[in-house]
Amino acid sequence: MKRVLYLLWIPFICTLAYAQPAKTDKKNLVYFSKEYFQIGGTRIDEQEKENAYDRLPLAYKEKVRKEVWDLSKASAGITVGFITNATTIAARWTVLNNFSMNHMAASGVRGVDLYVKEAGQWQYVNTGRPASGKETEATLISNMKGEQREYRLYLPLYDGVVSLQIGIDSGKTFSKPIPVTTKPIIFYGTSITQGGCASRPGMAHTNIIARKLDIECVNLGFSGNGRMEQPLAALLADTDALLYVIDCVPNMSKEMITANTGALVATIRQKRPTTPIVLVENTLYETAAHDLKLQEQLQQKNSNLKRIFDSLRAKAVSNLYYVPATNALGSDHEGTVDGVHFTDLGFSRFADHLIAAFRKYKLVPPARVK
Amino acid sequence: MKRVLYLLWIPFICTLAYAQPAKTDKKNLVYFSKEYFQIGGTRIDEQEKENAYDRLPLAYKEKVRKEVWDLSKASAGITVGFITNATTIAARWTVLNNFSMNHMAASGVRGVDLYVKEAGQWQYVNTGRPASGKETEATLISNMKGEQREYRLYLPLYDGVVSLQIGIDSGKTFSKPIPVTTKPIIFYGTSITQGGCASRPGMAHTNIIARKLDIECVNLGFSGNGRMEQPLAALLADTDALLYVIDCVPNMSKEMITANTGALVATIRQKRPTTPIVLVENTLYETAAHDLKLQEQLQQKNSNLKRIFDSLRAKAVSNLYYVPATNALGSDHEGTVDGVHFTDLGFSRFADHLIAAFRKYKLVPPARVK
């Protein structure tokens, strides 16, 4: 029924797009705002949010710590989908904080990047590199054939989006894709889950996994603040998921792991008795190969997580899975920018590591043999 | 003979290190300046340079265009080697320009990163992330075992280094490794060769290749200005090399390729009649998969390069090799930050692509079977 309704929308939306007053800018581009595209990577309705590109509902502003709330304004994992036959695509966007970091390119922190569906696969088109101020206007691609295709724009990983418009060459169509209604994979984690330090938004592992599996991924990574906390456990349980991936160990002490893991799982299980929950170990930071104190801390945290996992399984908690950190980034120690946070190389490997685990446990469809 | 002299130096240098006044800072670290370490990634003597970490001799200041000279002050590919039994390693460095870009992490632009030789292989230790100003002081690693090992620090890719000191915990040894005297691979190219947009200096492909093959690589990449120009051809010919890799097409028009390629090869051949010269095609920019105008330009430039390569070979120019761009970054279109410049993922793949070509043509030792 829902599907039928969505299909009915399409001509209406196209009409809206066509009905737009032909206000073109000096480059002869027409800009479309959020009424015209499909916001993805979130399962929270726009009406429940303070801002369309936020990751938490307004109701959670008082429920979570201020740090978590502030980080929820970063648009990590949020996508914008549209269908067009444009030959040129541009974007105008305004960020919330104009945030920057010394180990992550601004294009990942507050840029956007564009993909197109080609023969059923998502293929990178180009990046919108942010200006020095809060507002950017960038042509993403020109001189295209002008075929009707579906596009996906990934929004900034470490900054918020206050407003966004997509520009196309005048006289072309612009419409919404059919919304995704299949169950998503929901990731709850740390700075790494949030996408630190991908070179552009599409290279966060949650976004890579979404493309590779063609399954929507929801990013609830909160830099420095992924701690298996109860308000987030409740939020996770509120959304029916294909699976929940819990990757919080890097932001937790070994004591916190002992205290919070069981409660997180219990809260999810109350509402979702059978949905798979995947616990992920702390990756073995490259610096920890040399810094023996750090190495010991990591081992203690991971062994605490494993002990709790085993005890939950012993208590007959079903559909609970465990992903060890071994070779999560390969074996050459080259996947991070600072010994901790992943580069595009690290994210690419980590996405494959998680997909392999999901497949091993039969949580996602098996790999297609080419 | 040279080797013997170098070996004789070692105890002397160690003595110097020990003889240093025990001036420790508040963290109890002793800092060593360039007299105490080995500058690598260049074959130009320090006395011939304006600054120790420059890439061109002072004599070239008047020979090359101002843009090339200014870019030669960036320390791309320059390394610092030392042997120590420290448990903590720190660095203090001052950059020339405090340069920044919106699609490359500051850690790659003006940071440093440290590797250690482990069982004959270079292994990443950690990155020195740059401060917001020109001067940075960063602890790179602590809590190490304190074994005597050889370290290599990679210097900034897109900024110059005015001064650099390495700090170790007080009471430890600090000495120079034996200098590399085997022939280097010399790369002459563009922003991509210079390392745009690696997340940290060690991930530029020239540095990856140097580690993987254990062959010194010299980086003569000049962002936007690698144009197969005569002064650079002469400089290349001045240094005996294992091979010369010419990767300038991205910065050249198709006409410039026709005009300059033969002359570059001829200049090198005058002094180096048999040293292999490898001509590299323009990588097929990801944006060019969609931007048909750009696609056509790239195809024309690469086909011009191929035509000239074929004509040189027909004229019996020997030891001339050609590396096509096909699959240089893999086949998933994910290796760049902006459709053009490589991320760590792209550099990792491009290094393997070049190594495979070098091996195919038997220009470097064959792969060791593990």
mmCIF file of N, CA and C in Angstrom, chain B residues 116-167:
data_model
loop_
_atom_site.group_PDB
_atom_site.id
_atom_site.type_symbol
_atom_site.label_atom_id
_atom_site.label_comp_id
_atom_site.label_asym_id
_atom_site.label_seq_id
_atom_site.Cartn_x
_atom_site.Cartn_y
_atom_site.Cartn_z
ATOM 1 N N VAL B 116 59.118 2.883 11.642
ATOM 2 C CA VAL B 116 60.232 2.169 12.254
ATOM 3 C C VAL B 116 60.498 0.902 11.443
ATOM 4 N N LYS B 117 61.746 0.481 11.394
ATOM 5 C CA LYS B 117 62.073 -0.755 10.672
ATOM 6 C C LYS B 117 61.881 -1.930 11.631
ATOM 7 N N GLU B 118 60.941 -2.814 11.257
ATOM 8 C CA GLU B 118 60.583 -3.981 12.065
ATOM 9 C C GLU B 118 60.809 -5.201 11.198
ATOM 10 N N ALA B 119 61.736 -6.051 11.562
ATOM 11 C CA ALA B 119 62.017 -7.270 10.806
ATOM 12 C C ALA B 119 62.213 -6.962 9.324
ATOM 13 N N GLY B 120 62.947 -5.893 9.049
ATOM 14 C CA GLY B 120 63.290 -5.549 7.674
ATOM 15 C C GLY B 120 62.218 -4.797 6.899
ATOM 16 N N GLN B 121 61.070 -4.570 7.517
ATOM 17 C CA GLN B 121 59.977 -3.848 6.854
ATOM 18 C C GLN B 121 59.721 -2.531 7.593
ATOM 19 N N TRP B 122 59.360 -1.498 6.834
ATOM 20 C CA TRP B 122 59.007 -0.236 7.461
ATOM 21 C C TRP B 122 57.567 -0.292 7.970
ATOM 22 N N GLN B 123 57.386 0.039 9.243
ATOM 23 C CA GLN B 123 56.049 0.008 9.849
ATOM 24 C C GLN B 123 55.698 1.366 10.446
ATOM 25 N N TYR B 124 54.495 1.839 10.142
ATOM 26 C CA TYR B 124 53.986 3.118 10.655
ATOM 27 C C TYR B 124 53.977 3.129 12.178
ATOM 28 N N VAL B 125 54.386 4.259 12.742
ATOM 29 C CA VAL B 125 54.343 4.424 14.199
ATOM 30 C C VAL B 125 53.254 5.421 14.579
ATOM 31 N N ASN B 126 53.380 6.652 14.089
ATOM 32 C CA ASN B 126 52.372 7.673 14.413
ATOM 33 C C ASN B 126 52.666 8.960 13.648
ATOM 34 N N THR B 127 51.688 9.850 13.677
ATOM 35 C CA THR B 127 51.753 11.102 12.936
ATOM 36 C C THR B 127 51.951 12.278 13.883
ATOM 37 N N GLY B 128 52.726 13.259 13.445
ATOM 38 C CA GLY B 128 52.805 14.533 14.146
ATOM 39 C C GLY B 128 51.837 15.488 13.486
ATOM 40 N N ARG B 129 50.719 15.732 14.147
ATOM 41 C CA ARG B 129 49.689 16.611 13.575
ATOM 42 C C ARG B 129 50.079 18.063 13.809
ATOM 43 N N PRO B 130 50.031 18.893 12.768
ATOM 44 C CA PRO B 130 50.528 20.267 12.900
ATOM 45 C C PRO B 130 49.616 21.148 13.751
ATOM 46 N N ALA B 131 50.232 22.078 14.451
ATOM 47 C CA ALA B 131 49.484 23.094 15.204
ATOM 48 C C ALA B 131 48.866 24.083 14.215
ATOM 49 N N SER B 132 48.065 25.015 14.711
ATOM 50 C CA SER B 132 47.447 25.992 13.807
ATOM 51 C C SER B 132 48.459 27.029 13.323
ATOM 52 N N GLY B 133 49.489 27.303 14.101
ATOM 53 C CA GLY B 133 50.530 28.238 13.677
ATOM 54 C C GLY B 133 51.665 27.515 12.962
ATOM 55 N N LYS B 134 52.775 28.222 12.759
ATOM 56 C CA LYS B 134 53.890 27.617 12.016
ATOM 57 C C LYS B 134 54.703 26.625 12.836
ATOM 58 N N GLU B 135 54.676 26.786 14.161
ATOM 59 C CA GLU B 135 55.505 25.925 15.011
ATOM 60 C C GLU B 135 54.687 24.837 15.697
ATOM 61 N N THR B 136 55.204 23.623 15.653
ATOM 62 C CA THR B 136 54.522 22.509 16.320
ATOM 63 C C THR B 136 55.513 21.749 17.178
ATOM 64 N N GLU B 137 55.056 21.328 18.336
ATOM 65 C CA GLU B 137 55.830 20.396 19.152
ATOM 66 C C GLU B 137 54.884 19.241 19.456
ATOM 67 N N ALA B 138 55.253 18.027 19.060
ATOM 68 C CA ALA B 138 54.337 16.895 19.209
ATOM 69 C C ALA B 138 55.067 15.654 19.686
ATOM 70 N N THR B 139 54.514 14.998 20.694
ATOM 71 C CA THR B 139 55.020 13.681 21.077
ATOM 72 C C THR B 139 54.473 12.691 20.076
ATOM 73 N N LEU B 140 55.351 11.937 19.424
ATOM 74 C CA LEU B 140 54.897 11.000 18.397
ATOM 75 C C LEU B 140 54.544 9.640 18.989
ATOM 76 N N ILE B 141 55.337 9.210 19.965
ATOM 77 C CA ILE B 141 55.076 7.894 20.569
ATOM 78 C C ILE B 141 55.719 7.840 21.960
ATOM 79 N N SER B 142 55.069 7.148 22.865
ATOM 80 C CA SER B 142 55.601 6.960 24.225
ATOM 81 C C SER B 142 55.472 5.497 24.608
ATOM 82 N N ASN B 143 56.038 5.168 25.755
ATOM 83 C CA ASN B 143 55.859 3.830 26.352
ATOM 84 C C ASN B 143 56.354 2.689 25.462
ATOM 85 N N MET B 144 57.409 2.973 24.678
ATOM 86 C CA MET B 144 57.985 1.895 23.869
ATOM 87 C C MET B 144 58.956 1.077 24.709
ATOM 88 N N LYS B 145 59.292 -0.088 24.174
ATOM 89 C CA LYS B 145 60.207 -0.998 24.877
ATOM 90 C C LYS B 145 61.599 -0.407 25.093
ATOM 91 N N GLY B 146 62.030 0.448 24.162
ATOM 92 C CA GLY B 146 63.373 1.006 24.286
ATOM 93 C C GLY B 146 64.430 0.167 23.589
ATOM 94 N N GLU B 147 64.001 -0.564 22.547
ATOM 95 C CA GLU B 147 64.977 -1.326 21.745
ATOM 96 C C GLU B 147 65.678 -0.399 20.763
ATOM 97 N N GLN B 148 66.895 -0.720 20.421
ATOM 98 C CA GLN B 148 67.645 0.050 19.424
ATOM 99 C C GLN B 148 67.048 -0.247 18.041
ATOM 100 N N ARG B 149 66.481 0.754 17.404
ATOM 101 C CA ARG B 149 65.843 0.524 16.109
ATOM 102 C C ARG B 149 66.069 1.732 15.188
ATOM 103 N N GLU B 150 65.878 1.481 13.904
ATOM 104 C CA GLU B 150 66.026 2.556 12.918
ATOM 105 C C GLU B 150 64.658 3.173 12.626
ATOM 106 N N TYR B 151 64.600 4.492 12.631
ATOM 107 C CA TYR B 151 63.357 5.232 12.378
ATOM 108 C C TYR B 151 63.492 6.093 11.129
ATOM 109 N N ARG B 152 62.343 6.363 10.517
ATOM 110 C CA ARG B 152 62.309 7.295 9.387
ATOM 111 C C ARG B 152 61.120 8.244 9.584
ATOM 112 N N LEU B 153 61.428 9.529 9.523
ATOM 113 C CA LEU B 153 60.361 10.540 9.649
ATOM 114 C C LEU B 153 60.130 11.162 8.275
ATOM 115 N N TYR B 154 58.875 11.173 7.818
ATOM 116 C CA TYR B 154 58.537 11.806 6.539
ATOM 117 C C TYR B 154 58.143 13.256 6.786
ATOM 118 N N LEU B 155 58.653 14.148 5.955
ATOM 119 C CA LEU B 155 58.408 15.584 6.160
ATOM 120 C C LEU B 155 57.205 16.058 5.323
ATOM 121 N N PRO B 156 56.688 17.255 5.647
ATOM 122 C CA PRO B 156 55.480 17.785 5.003
ATOM 123 C C PRO B 156 55.498 17.728 3.470
ATOM 124 N N LEU B 157 54.333 17.442 2.898
ATOM 125 C CA LEU B 157 54.224 17.300 1.445
ATOM 126 C C LEU B 157 53.987 18.631 0.730
ATOM 127 N N TYR B 158 53.283 19.549 1.380
ATOM 128 C CA TYR B 158 52.897 20.776 0.688
ATOM 129 C C TYR B 158 53.349 22.044 1.398
ATOM 130 N N ASP B 159 54.218 21.889 2.368
ATOM 131 C CA ASP B 159 54.796 23.070 3.015
ATOM 132 C C ASP B 159 56.292 22.794 3.148
ATOM 133 N N GLY B 160 57.052 23.843 3.430
ATOM 134 C CA GLY B 160 58.489 23.679 3.650
ATOM 135 C C GLY B 160 58.789 23.546 5.133
ATOM 136 N N VAL B 161 59.963 23.013 5.414
ATOM 137 C CA VAL B 161 60.396 22.904 6.806
ATOM 138 C C VAL B 161 61.560 23.870 7.010
ATOM 139 N N VAL B 162 61.369 24.810 7.930
ATOM 140 C CA VAL B 162 62.410 25.796 8.224
ATOM 141 C C VAL B 162 63.396 25.209 9.229
ATOM 142 N N SER B 163 62.866 24.511 10.210
ATOM 143 C CA SER B 163 63.741 23.855 11.181
ATOM 144 C C SER B 163 63.034 22.641 11.759
ATOM 145 N N LEU B 164 63.834 21.686 12.210
ATOM 146 C CA LEU B 164 63.294 20.427 12.730
ATOM 147 C C LEU B 164 64.225 19.882 13.792
ATOM 148 N N GLN B 165 63.641 19.408 14.866
ATOM 149 C CA GLN B 165 64.412 18.704 15.898
ATOM 150 C C GLN B 165 63.650 17.457 16.320
ATOM 151 N N ILE B 166 64.405 16.406 16.622
ATOM 152 C CA ILE B 166 63.799 15.162 17.109
ATOM 153 C C ILE B 166 64.115 15.049 18.603
ATOM 154 N N GLY B 167 63.098 14.801 19.388
ATOM 155 C CA GLY B 167 63.293 14.656 20.840
ATOM 156 C C GLY B 167 63.176 13.201 21.282
#
